[in-house]
XYZ file of C-alpha atoms in Angstrom:
774
model
C 0.229 0.094 0.102
C 2.783 2.433 0.641
C 4.251 1.641 -2.564
C 1.363 2.587 -3.957
C 0.528 5.393 -2.414
C 3.789 7.276 -3.813
C 2.747 5.879 -6.657
C -0.552 7.717 -6.173
C 1.212 11.051 -4.298
C 4.306 11.384 -7.364
C 1.527 10.469 -10.303
C 1.184 13.792 -12.088
C 3.606 15.435 -13.455
C 4.730 18.732 -12.316
C 3.371 21.059 -15.916
C -0.326 19.420 -16.911
C -0.738 20.956 -19.750
C 2.525 21.737 -21.583
C 1.375 22.907 -24.270
C 2.301 26.008 -26.931
C -0.108 28.914 -26.379
C -1.077 31.381 -28.527
C 0.154 35.270 -27.609
C -2.967 37.708 -26.651
C -2.764 41.316 -26.396
C -4.966 43.707 -24.527
C -5.644 47.122 -23.641
C -5.387 48.814 -20.159
C -8.801 47.911 -20.126
C -8.948 44.521 -20.817
C -10.274 44.665 -24.652
C -8.510 41.788 -26.675
C -6.123 44.022 -29.546
C -4.684 41.191 -31.286
C -3.515 37.610 -30.601
C -1.075 35.587 -32.555
C -1.621 31.704 -33.668
C 0.734 29.567 -31.420
C 3.876 27.580 -32.417
C 1.965 24.442 -33.200
C -0.784 25.714 -35.490
C -3.124 25.274 -32.856
C -5.599 28.851 -31.660
C -4.526 27.573 -27.670
C -4.883 31.092 -25.641
C -3.098 30.807 -22.819
C -5.093 29.826 -18.926
C -8.434 31.023 -18.299
C -8.248 32.651 -14.421
C -11.698 32.207 -14.510
C -14.715 30.483 -16.397
C -17.806 32.708 -16.925
C -20.964 31.354 -14.374
C -23.215 30.935 -17.350
C -21.193 28.345 -18.877
C -20.116 27.021 -15.487
C -23.262 25.895 -15.572
C -24.041 24.944 -19.067
C -20.936 22.551 -19.219
C -21.720 21.649 -15.600
C -25.714 20.727 -16.354
C -24.550 19.024 -19.453
C -20.838 17.189 -18.462
C -21.386 16.518 -14.706
C -23.565 17.678 -12.495
C -21.586 16.084 -9.439
C -18.721 18.018 -10.573
C -18.510 19.573 -6.705
C -18.930 16.279 -4.523
C -17.338 13.842 -6.124
C -13.780 13.275 -5.409
C -12.612 13.192 -9.555
C -15.082 10.184 -10.707
C -18.262 9.551 -10.692
C -18.907 5.582 -9.716
C -22.339 5.701 -10.575
C -22.031 7.306 -14.096
C -19.134 4.627 -14.815
C -21.254 1.752 -13.919
C -24.045 2.744 -16.279
C -21.536 3.759 -18.954
C -20.178 0.154 -18.552
C -23.575 -1.408 -18.275
C -24.722 -0.071 -21.972
C -21.177 -1.066 -23.799
C -21.227 -4.354 -22.691
C -24.482 -4.473 -23.444
C -25.463 -2.364 -26.450
C -23.672 -1.730 -29.594
C -23.843 1.965 -27.986
C -20.397 3.728 -26.452
C -21.384 5.846 -24.048
C -18.460 8.266 -21.665
C -18.220 8.110 -17.878
C -15.719 10.368 -17.448
C -16.395 13.710 -15.018
C -15.328 16.602 -15.635
C -12.280 15.722 -13.686
C -11.028 12.958 -15.829
C -11.716 14.404 -18.808
C -8.870 17.208 -17.864
C -6.167 14.465 -17.302
C -7.329 13.349 -20.532
C -6.594 16.130 -22.448
C -3.344 15.998 -20.310
C -2.082 12.906 -22.452
C -3.384 14.035 -25.097
C -6.226 11.964 -25.623
C -4.030 8.630 -25.858
C -6.796 5.574 -26.740
C -9.835 4.284 -24.792
C -8.962 1.750 -23.711
C -10.346 0.272 -19.827
C -5.805 0.305 -18.736
C -5.974 4.179 -19.971
C -9.594 4.483 -17.942
C -8.173 3.201 -15.014
C -5.280 5.836 -14.872
C -6.808 8.125 -16.044
C -9.268 7.970 -12.444
C -6.261 7.325 -10.284
C -4.887 10.710 -11.595
C -8.067 12.412 -11.602
C -8.119 10.902 -7.842
C -4.507 12.973 -7.742
C -5.968 16.209 -9.807
C -8.464 16.996 -7.284
C -6.169 16.365 -3.924
C -3.734 18.889 -5.198
C -6.781 21.068 -7.160
C -8.897 23.073 -6.549
C -12.660 22.349 -8.241
C -12.830 25.903 -10.023
C -8.788 25.282 -10.734
C -10.268 22.337 -12.144
C -12.811 23.465 -14.557
C -10.337 26.801 -15.287
C -8.113 23.646 -16.936
C -10.413 22.307 -18.301
C -12.204 25.496 -20.103
C -8.340 26.857 -21.275
C -7.501 23.359 -23.044
C -10.677 21.461 -24.261
C -11.376 21.335 -27.951
C -13.947 23.293 -29.877
C -13.720 22.218 -33.519
C -11.324 22.514 -35.900
C -7.435 23.867 -34.316
C -9.405 26.141 -31.600
C -8.923 25.260 -28.488
C -10.205 26.661 -25.048
C -13.474 28.648 -24.479
C -11.848 31.861 -24.397
C -10.394 30.758 -28.345
C -13.942 29.828 -29.056
C -15.704 32.326 -28.014
C -13.592 34.897 -30.160
C -13.404 32.577 -33.224
C -17.198 31.527 -33.339
C -19.066 34.979 -31.883
C -16.566 37.834 -32.278
C -16.727 38.757 -27.442
C -15.151 37.459 -25.151
C -15.825 34.512 -23.112
C -17.644 36.825 -19.810
C -20.147 38.127 -22.647
C -21.389 35.112 -24.205
C -25.295 34.730 -23.631
C -27.142 31.457 -22.024
C -27.394 30.896 -26.173
C -24.302 30.711 -27.126
C -22.668 29.157 -23.582
C -24.825 26.373 -24.252
C -23.461 25.765 -28.106
C -20.172 26.120 -26.449
C -20.471 23.563 -23.653
C -21.274 20.937 -25.467
C -19.147 20.708 -28.433
C -15.669 19.529 -26.427
C -18.492 16.491 -26.282
C -18.197 16.272 -30.320
C -16.009 18.780 -31.616
C -16.515 18.150 -34.726
C -19.861 18.867 -34.883
C -18.714 22.532 -36.294
C -18.249 22.524 -39.824
C -20.046 24.775 -41.919
C -23.050 24.524 -43.754
C -23.080 20.289 -41.912
C -24.206 18.809 -38.468
C -26.184 22.103 -37.680
C -29.334 20.515 -36.785
C -27.339 18.110 -34.875
C -26.069 20.512 -33.107
C -29.532 22.961 -32.256
C -30.811 19.445 -30.746
C -28.391 19.372 -28.276
C -28.320 22.846 -27.563
C -31.554 22.601 -26.823
C -31.936 20.393 -24.965
C -29.026 21.416 -22.284
C -31.781 24.585 -22.430
C -34.129 22.726 -21.855
C -32.346 20.943 -18.898
C -31.399 24.547 -17.528
C -35.050 25.773 -17.868
C -36.602 22.544 -16.042
C -33.862 23.221 -12.998
C -34.386 26.350 -12.749
C -31.443 28.262 -13.749
C -32.682 30.806 -16.256
C -36.535 31.113 -16.333
C -39.272 31.071 -19.305
C -38.804 34.188 -21.339
C -34.395 33.834 -21.656
C -35.530 29.542 -21.853
C -36.967 31.108 -25.550
C -34.951 33.894 -26.372
C -31.770 31.164 -26.201
C -33.331 28.555 -28.547
C -33.785 31.601 -31.042
C -29.689 32.736 -31.208
C -28.246 31.404 -33.900
C -25.879 28.886 -33.689
C -21.455 29.077 -34.416
C -20.730 28.783 -38.115
C -17.138 29.482 -40.332
C -14.900 31.114 -37.362
C -14.172 34.679 -37.004
C -11.009 36.814 -37.546
C -9.705 37.233 -34.517
C -9.632 41.353 -33.675
C -6.650 43.375 -35.330
C -6.412 46.339 -33.664
C -2.745 46.480 -32.974
C -1.100 44.065 -35.564
C 2.477 45.780 -35.219
C 2.742 45.989 -31.477
C 0.582 42.674 -31.580
C 3.636 41.353 -33.721
C 6.066 42.803 -30.778
C 4.391 41.380 -28.037
C 5.477 38.324 -29.948
C 9.114 37.901 -30.201
C 9.197 39.563 -26.952
C 6.595 37.532 -25.228
C 5.557 34.712 -26.923
C 2.685 32.782 -25.808
C 1.958 34.707 -23.206
C -1.049 37.344 -22.389
C -0.244 40.516 -22.418
C -2.257 43.635 -20.976
C -0.788 46.743 -22.409
C -1.347 49.949 -21.730
C -2.593 51.201 -25.164
C -6.506 53.067 -24.449
C -8.381 51.101 -26.881
C -10.808 54.625 -27.670
C -7.163 55.864 -28.628
C -6.299 53.132 -30.711
C -8.858 53.183 -32.457
C -9.672 56.793 -33.264
C -6.619 56.446 -34.638
C -6.579 53.909 -36.726
C -9.926 55.595 -38.415
C -7.243 58.788 -39.167
C -4.404 56.756 -40.461
C -7.191 55.021 -42.543
C -8.421 57.749 -43.812
C -5.284 59.771 -44.071
C -3.689 56.669 -45.758
C -6.505 56.564 -48.343
C -5.233 60.286 -49.792
C -1.653 59.763 -49.211
C -1.808 56.281 -51.909
C -3.959 58.909 -53.935
C -0.089 59.932 -54.392
C 1.288 57.042 -54.636
C 2.331 57.105 -50.816
C 1.788 54.242 -49.094
C 3.255 53.602 -45.059
C 2.509 56.159 -42.081
C 3.055 55.359 -39.387
C 2.116 56.981 -35.045
C 2.572 56.240 -32.054
C 1.344 57.984 -28.910
C 2.862 58.310 -25.363
C 1.820 59.575 -21.845
C 4.758 61.883 -21.633
C 5.181 61.422 -17.719
C 4.628 57.676 -17.526
C 6.138 57.170 -21.092
C 3.108 54.534 -21.015
C 2.267 53.771 -24.858
C -0.814 54.422 -25.213
C -1.974 54.203 -28.926
C 1.073 52.183 -31.913
C -0.251 52.140 -35.742
C 3.306 50.477 -36.979
C 1.820 50.762 -40.727
C -1.256 51.508 -42.601
C -4.342 49.144 -44.171
C -1.800 49.026 -46.880
C -0.801 46.216 -48.940
C 1.387 43.174 -48.872
C 2.846 44.895 -52.253
C 3.545 47.834 -50.019
C 5.424 46.142 -46.796
C 2.145 46.751 -44.808
C 4.276 44.095 -42.248
C 6.384 46.698 -41.537
C 6.870 47.824 -38.051
C 7.570 51.508 -39.753
C 7.715 52.398 -35.865
C 10.412 51.094 -35.345
C 12.499 51.138 -38.648
C 15.066 53.675 -38.029
C 14.413 56.351 -41.200
C 16.063 59.747 -42.122
C 15.188 62.970 -39.660
C 15.038 65.283 -41.603
C 14.804 68.952 -39.511
C 13.284 67.138 -36.750
C 16.367 66.965 -34.566
C 16.883 70.823 -34.830
C 14.546 71.206 -31.523
C 17.911 69.453 -29.609
C 20.394 71.754 -31.225
C 18.334 74.474 -30.332
C 18.023 73.502 -27.186
C 21.451 72.694 -26.751
C 22.719 76.075 -27.674
C 20.342 77.953 -24.385
C 21.521 75.192 -22.293
C 25.172 76.415 -22.708
C 24.488 80.173 -23.366
C 25.299 80.690 -26.355
C 22.837 81.443 -28.002
C 19.253 83.509 -26.986
C 15.942 82.916 -27.967
C 15.404 85.783 -29.916
C 18.613 86.601 -30.728
C 19.388 87.324 -34.642
C 21.225 84.136 -36.922
C 22.799 84.564 -40.022
C 20.109 83.193 -43.174
C 22.889 83.650 -46.090
C 24.646 82.044 -48.823
C 26.998 79.519 -47.032
C 29.990 76.357 -47.846
C 31.895 74.796 -45.240
C 34.044 72.935 -46.144
C 32.086 72.202 -49.542
C 29.149 71.181 -48.009
C 25.904 73.678 -49.075
C 22.847 73.632 -47.096
C 20.007 75.640 -49.157
C 16.810 76.348 -47.175
C 13.612 74.297 -48.015
C 12.694 77.386 -50.484
C 16.078 78.004 -51.878
C 15.459 81.617 -50.215
C 18.210 83.270 -47.734
C 16.770 85.884 -45.306
C 19.852 87.462 -44.541
C 19.634 86.828 -40.320
C 16.392 85.760 -39.167
C 15.408 85.574 -35.107
C 16.783 82.436 -33.708
C 13.495 81.336 -32.719
C 12.332 81.801 -36.053
C 14.861 79.738 -37.477
C 13.334 76.859 -35.934
C 9.918 77.776 -36.699
C 10.457 77.984 -40.144
C 12.463 74.469 -39.650
C 15.694 76.657 -42.014
C 18.664 74.966 -42.861
C 21.327 78.037 -43.115
C 21.061 78.732 -39.916
C 20.510 75.331 -38.731
C 24.330 74.244 -40.148
C 25.875 77.836 -38.905
C 24.525 77.070 -35.454
C 25.756 73.924 -35.321
C 28.511 74.399 -36.802
C 29.535 77.470 -33.869
C 28.143 74.582 -31.651
C 30.691 71.572 -32.465
C 29.197 69.312 -34.500
C 30.671 66.053 -31.724
C 29.467 68.228 -28.900
C 25.901 67.973 -30.334
C 26.046 63.624 -31.023
C 27.112 63.673 -27.454
C 23.949 65.216 -26.603
C 22.047 62.948 -29.043
C 23.537 60.029 -27.062
C 21.851 60.710 -23.687
C 19.040 60.695 -25.402
C 19.573 57.131 -26.700
C 18.997 58.151 -30.194
C 20.131 54.170 -30.932
C 20.423 54.367 -34.777
C 22.724 57.148 -34.764
C 25.818 54.960 -33.992
C 28.338 56.053 -36.332
C 31.240 58.364 -35.128
C 30.004 61.867 -34.779
C 32.458 62.560 -38.773
C 30.594 60.501 -40.274
C 27.727 62.906 -39.822
C 29.139 65.721 -40.264
C 27.076 69.220 -40.392
C 24.708 67.294 -42.039
C 23.417 65.522 -38.437
C 21.048 68.554 -38.523
C 19.397 67.645 -41.347
C 18.597 64.006 -42.056
C 22.343 63.193 -42.555
C 21.526 60.742 -39.777
C 18.703 57.612 -39.343
C 16.430 57.485 -36.317
C 13.291 55.358 -35.589
C 9.735 56.962 -34.689
C 9.671 55.686 -31.961
C 12.858 57.295 -30.228
C 12.576 60.485 -31.725
C 8.947 60.183 -30.207
C 10.933 59.184 -26.619
C 12.953 62.400 -27.179
C 10.306 64.621 -26.944
C 9.032 63.082 -24.214
C 12.208 63.432 -21.926
C 12.449 66.676 -23.011
C 8.716 67.146 -21.838
C 9.039 65.179 -18.469
C 12.389 67.368 -17.560
C 10.289 70.012 -17.592
C 7.156 69.157 -16.079
C 8.873 67.194 -13.206
C 11.321 70.431 -12.417
C 8.000 73.055 -11.875
C 6.493 69.907 -9.771
C 9.502 68.825 -7.513
C 10.925 72.372 -6.341
C 13.346 72.879 -8.969
C 14.805 69.143 -9.434
C 15.936 66.773 -11.897
C 16.328 62.965 -12.879
C 19.216 61.584 -14.025
C 17.511 59.361 -16.307
C 14.828 60.975 -18.748
C 15.112 59.219 -21.380
C 14.243 55.672 -20.777
C 12.761 53.100 -22.901
C 8.886 53.463 -23.348
C 6.668 50.935 -22.159
C 4.005 49.173 -22.903
C 2.472 46.660 -20.894
C 0.254 47.142 -18.318
C 1.469 46.518 -14.397
C 5.078 46.952 -15.360
C 8.651 47.782 -13.277
C 8.487 50.746 -12.114
C 10.203 52.769 -14.821
C 13.689 53.883 -13.581
C 14.087 57.597 -14.309
C 17.415 57.839 -12.248
C 18.074 59.490 -9.348
C 17.431 63.384 -8.186
C 20.401 65.382 -8.637
C 20.582 69.257 -9.024
C 21.438 68.816 -13.044
C 19.838 68.109 -15.486
C 20.866 65.132 -17.487
C 20.581 67.013 -20.785
C 18.614 70.220 -21.003
C 18.090 72.571 -17.809
C 14.313 73.271 -18.234
C 14.827 77.219 -19.244
C 16.379 75.653 -21.903
C 13.400 73.372 -23.055
C 10.791 76.157 -22.116
C 11.424 78.496 -24.604
C 12.161 75.470 -26.984
C 9.140 75.168 -26.933
C 7.925 78.050 -27.421
C 9.761 78.522 -30.209
C 7.700 75.244 -31.304
C 4.809 76.428 -30.322
C 4.660 78.586 -32.895
C 3.228 77.776 -36.690
C 5.520 76.620 -39.097
C 4.962 78.221 -42.199
C 7.262 77.911 -44.834
C 6.781 80.213 -47.620
C 4.118 78.084 -50.209
C 2.193 76.885 -48.147
C -0.364 79.235 -48.497
C -2.900 75.890 -46.662
C -0.969 76.009 -43.497
C -3.776 77.975 -41.348
C -5.460 75.136 -41.043
C -3.135 73.518 -39.219
C -4.465 74.203 -35.542
C -5.599 73.875 -32.880
C -7.362 74.770 -29.892
C -4.655 72.821 -27.653
C -1.610 74.298 -27.587
C 1.294 72.086 -29.295
C 4.810 72.255 -28.957
C 5.289 70.416 -32.633
C 8.264 70.332 -35.469
C 8.116 68.312 -38.749
C 10.838 67.418 -41.283
C 11.515 66.160 -43.640
C 14.273 64.206 -45.483
C 16.376 64.766 -47.922
C 14.891 63.452 -51.973
C 11.097 63.569 -50.643
C 11.523 59.907 -48.579
C 9.916 60.734 -45.237
C 7.713 63.089 -43.857
C 7.446 63.332 -40.023
C 5.604 65.989 -37.499
C 6.467 65.556 -33.873
C 5.131 67.479 -30.401
C 4.199 67.094 -27.054
C 1.423 68.900 -24.370
C 2.919 68.486 -20.640
C 0.097 64.711 -20.458
C 1.289 63.120 -24.291
C 3.936 62.967 -27.230
C 2.675 61.958 -30.629
C 5.120 61.144 -33.310
C 4.270 60.663 -37.086
C 5.364 58.796 -40.035
C 4.587 59.509 -43.477
C 6.481 57.430 -46.419
C 6.892 54.231 -48.057
C 8.866 51.111 -47.172
C 10.423 50.740 -50.090
C 11.977 54.746 -49.995
C 10.665 56.127 -53.036
C 10.405 59.428 -52.802
C 7.303 61.639 -53.951
C 6.622 65.047 -54.680
C 4.475 66.482 -52.096
C 6.080 64.277 -48.788
C 6.520 66.329 -46.878
C 6.302 66.945 -43.266
C 3.920 69.813 -43.789
C 2.169 68.505 -46.218
C 2.113 64.792 -45.707
C 2.417 64.150 -41.637
C 1.288 67.416 -40.179
C -2.408 66.870 -41.146
C -1.702 63.619 -39.028
C -0.514 64.977 -36.082
C -3.481 68.008 -35.421
C -5.846 65.285 -35.917
C -4.725 62.888 -33.604
C -3.837 65.477 -31.031
C -8.148 67.230 -31.093
C -8.721 62.879 -30.092
C -6.489 63.988 -26.725
C -8.242 65.649 -23.636
C -6.968 69.290 -23.267
C -4.069 68.849 -21.521
C -2.664 73.029 -21.110
C 0.364 74.813 -21.843
C 3.636 73.774 -20.165
C 3.966 76.404 -16.758
C 7.300 78.405 -16.766
C 9.998 77.784 -15.099
C 10.611 80.235 -12.827
C 14.008 78.723 -11.172
C 16.027 78.961 -14.134
C 14.908 82.504 -15.891
C 16.234 85.100 -15.795
C 14.429 88.724 -16.608
C 16.842 90.903 -18.361
C 17.039 93.898 -20.991
C 16.951 92.848 -24.551
C 17.737 94.694 -27.878
C 14.714 94.518 -29.210
C 15.729 94.853 -33.483
C 18.780 92.073 -32.910
C 17.634 89.695 -29.853
C 20.625 90.102 -28.467
C 21.310 90.932 -24.576
C 20.715 95.233 -24.840
C 24.293 97.261 -25.546
C 25.077 100.649 -25.012
C 23.907 101.945 -28.035
C 20.631 100.300 -28.352
C 17.979 102.746 -28.812
C 14.694 100.332 -28.628
C 14.293 97.589 -25.538
C 12.187 95.209 -23.750
C 12.513 92.924 -20.970
C 12.398 88.793 -21.818
C 13.171 85.132 -20.101
C 15.815 83.846 -20.788
C 17.913 80.566 -19.740
C 20.350 82.226 -16.900
C 23.488 81.045 -19.109
C 21.944 83.835 -21.798
C 23.763 86.417 -19.611
C 26.548 85.032 -20.856
C 27.115 86.395 -24.338
C 27.609 89.070 -26.067
C 25.973 92.617 -26.003
C 24.302 93.733 -29.523
C 27.108 93.638 -31.397
C 24.674 95.175 -34.343
C 23.968 98.775 -32.578
C 26.887 101.624 -33.358
C 27.392 105.277 -32.784
C 27.447 107.100 -35.850
C 27.820 110.782 -36.248
C 25.947 112.604 -39.516
C 26.031 115.897 -40.636
C 24.044 118.800 -39.872
C 23.854 120.568 -42.747
C 21.093 120.093 -44.610
C 19.706 116.680 -46.019
C 20.783 115.522 -42.932
C 21.514 111.491 -42.043
C 22.621 111.326 -45.943
C 26.101 111.607 -45.214
C 28.410 110.043 -42.422
C 31.118 112.983 -41.461
C 34.303 112.344 -38.507
C 37.207 114.697 -37.747
C 38.496 114.474 -40.134
C 36.052 116.218 -43.092
C 33.849 118.120 -40.731
C 33.563 120.284 -37.037
C 32.987 118.273 -34.414
C 30.617 121.261 -32.962
C 28.828 120.496 -36.260
C 28.602 116.491 -35.775
C 25.193 115.198 -34.651
C 24.959 111.631 -33.262
C 23.079 108.820 -34.016
C 22.388 105.132 -32.882
C 22.499 102.919 -35.675
C 21.573 99.548 -36.169
C 23.874 98.427 -38.864
C 24.453 94.747 -40.196
C 27.212 92.692 -41.919
C 27.197 93.484 -45.459
C 25.823 90.281 -46.884
C 23.679 90.060 -44.313
C 22.242 93.659 -44.527
C 22.360 93.210 -48.554
C 19.090 89.621 -47.934
C 17.923 91.198 -44.813
C 17.122 94.741 -46.415
C 15.424 93.588 -49.126
C 12.710 91.565 -46.851
C 12.563 94.724 -43.950
C 11.675 97.899 -46.269
C 11.961 99.851 -41.974
C 15.382 98.556 -42.147
C 17.934 101.816 -42.765
C 21.353 101.051 -44.362
C 23.577 102.719 -43.530
C 24.681 106.787 -45.194
C 28.158 107.160 -46.793
C 30.877 109.372 -45.171
C 30.509 112.740 -47.125
C 33.457 113.187 -49.277
C 36.963 113.542 -48.094
C 36.078 112.108 -44.813
C 38.885 109.284 -44.387
C 37.616 105.392 -43.502
C 39.445 103.315 -41.329
C 38.905 100.128 -40.644
C 35.227 100.345 -42.399
C 33.855 96.348 -44.348
C 31.813 98.111 -47.095
C 31.879 95.450 -49.367
C 31.333 91.300 -49.239
C 31.519 88.236 -51.975
C 28.259 87.126 -51.529
C 29.283 84.087 -54.750
C 31.737 82.709 -55.132
C 31.562 81.764 -51.090
C 35.267 81.693 -49.366
C 36.466 78.399 -49.751
C 34.783 77.108 -52.392
C 35.675 75.559 -55.969
C 33.467 77.781 -58.950
C 32.220 74.504 -60.935
C 32.028 75.640 -64.643
C 28.430 74.916 -65.481
C 27.375 73.422 -69.170
C 23.974 73.482 -70.520
C 22.135 71.627 -72.771
C 24.070 72.047 -75.451
C 26.389 70.979 -74.009
C 28.161 75.291 -74.329
C 29.863 75.742 -71.464
C 27.453 78.864 -69.357
C 28.660 81.760 -67.756
C 29.371 82.046 -64.085
C 27.824 85.205 -62.025
C 30.070 86.871 -59.491
C 28.121 87.671 -56.406
C 29.307 91.229 -54.467
C 27.397 92.903 -51.561
C 28.534 96.390 -50.676
C 26.864 98.702 -48.348
C 26.545 102.113 -50.562
C 24.402 100.393 -53.923
C 24.810 103.366 -55.804
C 28.302 103.147 -56.049
C 29.801 101.467 -58.872
C 32.432 98.453 -58.624
C 35.626 97.716 -61.228
C 35.927 93.731 -61.278
C 39.579 92.044 -61.889
C 41.020 88.675 -62.320
C 44.676 88.557 -60.798
C 44.919 92.449 -62.623
C 42.580 91.700 -66.056
C 40.182 94.018 -65.633
C 36.344 92.191 -66.173
C 33.844 94.696 -66.419
C 32.323 97.141 -64.122
C 28.852 96.973 -62.172
C 26.549 99.302 -60.399
C 23.964 99.050 -57.632
C 23.621 95.625 -58.673
C 26.469 93.786 -58.290
C 26.192 90.654 -60.579
C 28.931 90.272 -63.295
C 28.577 87.189 -65.375
C 32.255 86.609 -66.809
C 33.472 82.650 -68.692
C 36.808 82.309 -67.804
C 39.285 79.750 -68.224
C 39.418 76.853 -65.312
C 42.581 77.709 -62.746
C 43.725 79.618 -59.507
C 42.771 83.333 -59.885
C 43.091 86.539 -57.478
C 39.451 87.877 -57.513
C 39.073 92.040 -56.208
C 36.846 94.795 -56.536
C 37.210 97.598 -56.296
C 34.214 100.539 -55.823
C 34.781 103.939 -57.318
C 36.114 105.586 -53.133
C 38.993 103.470 -53.620
C 37.858 100.202 -50.872
C 38.787 97.116 -52.208
C 38.040 92.851 -51.501
C 40.766 90.296 -52.687
C 39.636 86.998 -52.388
C 41.354 83.516 -53.951
C 39.583 81.432 -56.153
C 39.952 78.065 -57.849
C 37.974 77.455 -60.837
C 37.556 73.962 -61.966
C 35.340 72.889 -65.067
C 32.723 69.821 -64.846
C 35.667 67.179 -66.050
C 37.742 67.879 -63.358
C 35.182 67.359 -60.799
C 35.621 63.260 -59.324
């Protein structure tokens, strides 16, 4: 007996069911987002936590009315079944639910009397070690329901499209009879037999007063399960991500089901519009700024396999375009190297052979740094990166955990700020969320920071708490003042020239946002943050095909604002007074007010901004008092000191002035010196083309003939005459508009420009033919 007891005690395996299960993704409120089939090709969901009451009543009255009273087997049922099998040609089962659980765990071995004895033996051990509810859960989780459908929850979704907890009495009864005869499920066949079994069970429930007559009559009218339904696919790419990272698990995600549905609809509608222009792929990511929980995840548009609908674009690195510009702006503010509205140069620029261009191919001369950001001007961004240092900026990007920017800084160079690097929508949105979180925490925590603001977002509900690091006095990347001023600039409307309909992309909810477009119109970005939410949008073709109109403004921004309008209001960011200081600013230049600035205003700037220089563009000039005041400048070499008029004047460098004056009628060009006045050290001229250190390429037309090269000059007094020379050889003169067309031969020259007053400008240039360019 002792040996028998020991055998009985250890007769069950440690893991009763060791079958592969499907991967199931659910929203944060329990709705199914999607599922992936188990590795053995069975739709077998992970084990249920509990059995719905209706199905429990149905299965007990159909299979095992005495389930809660027997020790694992029912002697009366077994005796009846044995007598029936010995005296008739029909076969009758006498197994309890507990015995059926044992048979399922043994993978339905052949039904012999010896196998039945093993089932009874193990069933008693199962009853001794498990609660009745747990045994019922095992049955409901692993019972067959026809075809490759295993388990109640799976059957409920496959046959009725709802969770098991929502099954009606008629549906519960239909599913309760299936494990006894799973072959009854076959579309178009066996429906009458299935109906008879279900109706008989419903009658039994009615006769035992489990259901009332009305419920009974209504249940009889319910339709039977037929062809298996498709499972929900509200977040297919996230579901696939879960399958890879949590195979065979039921994962309750952080996804907001209602928001996910709304974003899906937005993506579907926008994809239809974009596909008219052969733009086929679109991704949207929404996350909670403060918890870093993913609230909506649309990895791709509902396009076709031909257009790579299976690709999860959210995770794929793509050219960043201009989407990193806010990071550079914040970096320079944080370092005290610019002020928010400080004028920055927007002029023709060449750096080591690299010549950036603005999207509209135009130059502004000088623009406030915040405007350069909000209008996404490329030339100021490149010049700012050059001044800041691309290695310094690269190091900052590493701190924000941009994983795809992994090559050395020299590999990217200055193109880093215009899309020379790649990053994913996941990492970019994470970076913007980290900025917003830094600012929120600083304002809510008595002016402190956390060490790890740029951590990975999470999509699993009840996850381990995100480690945002220790509290510290210094920011992990940018201080709150720099971030706030960056968001203030980003809140302004991005409206490049030519976008007449841009005013429609506004919202009652303020948003700090930025668009980006990669070279060749291959990637369109739009990313924005509020104090509560971060939204990232990418639009393009997964195969990298560029399309006209595939820009951040035209393709991605409408999606961004549609999503924003679906989100609750979250106000605007609080001003971080402890990281800002109020100072006098020169109204015209945006610099700290200098001695000669006549118009000033007070502004809040990041503390480190006090390191910047005072306004360099205002100077004191002396003018003649004679008729035509302010017509000429004078000095002691040509004019009595007692008759001079002193005045402060806003003066930009010649090339900046050349473009700035065309766009600003209020700008007054500095008057020329009066005749006979000595001029010392004043820079009156500057070459616009060719630029310094830039080789001049002789262009060819369609007939393969060499076109002329146009030299261009900015002069502080446009009316003057300028004489041009190549290696001391006179080549022409210009008046008012200083542009000269010439046809030089390839070679190295000294280009000289001399005005009528004898002021001279010299620069060494190199002219090359197309055949000399490798």
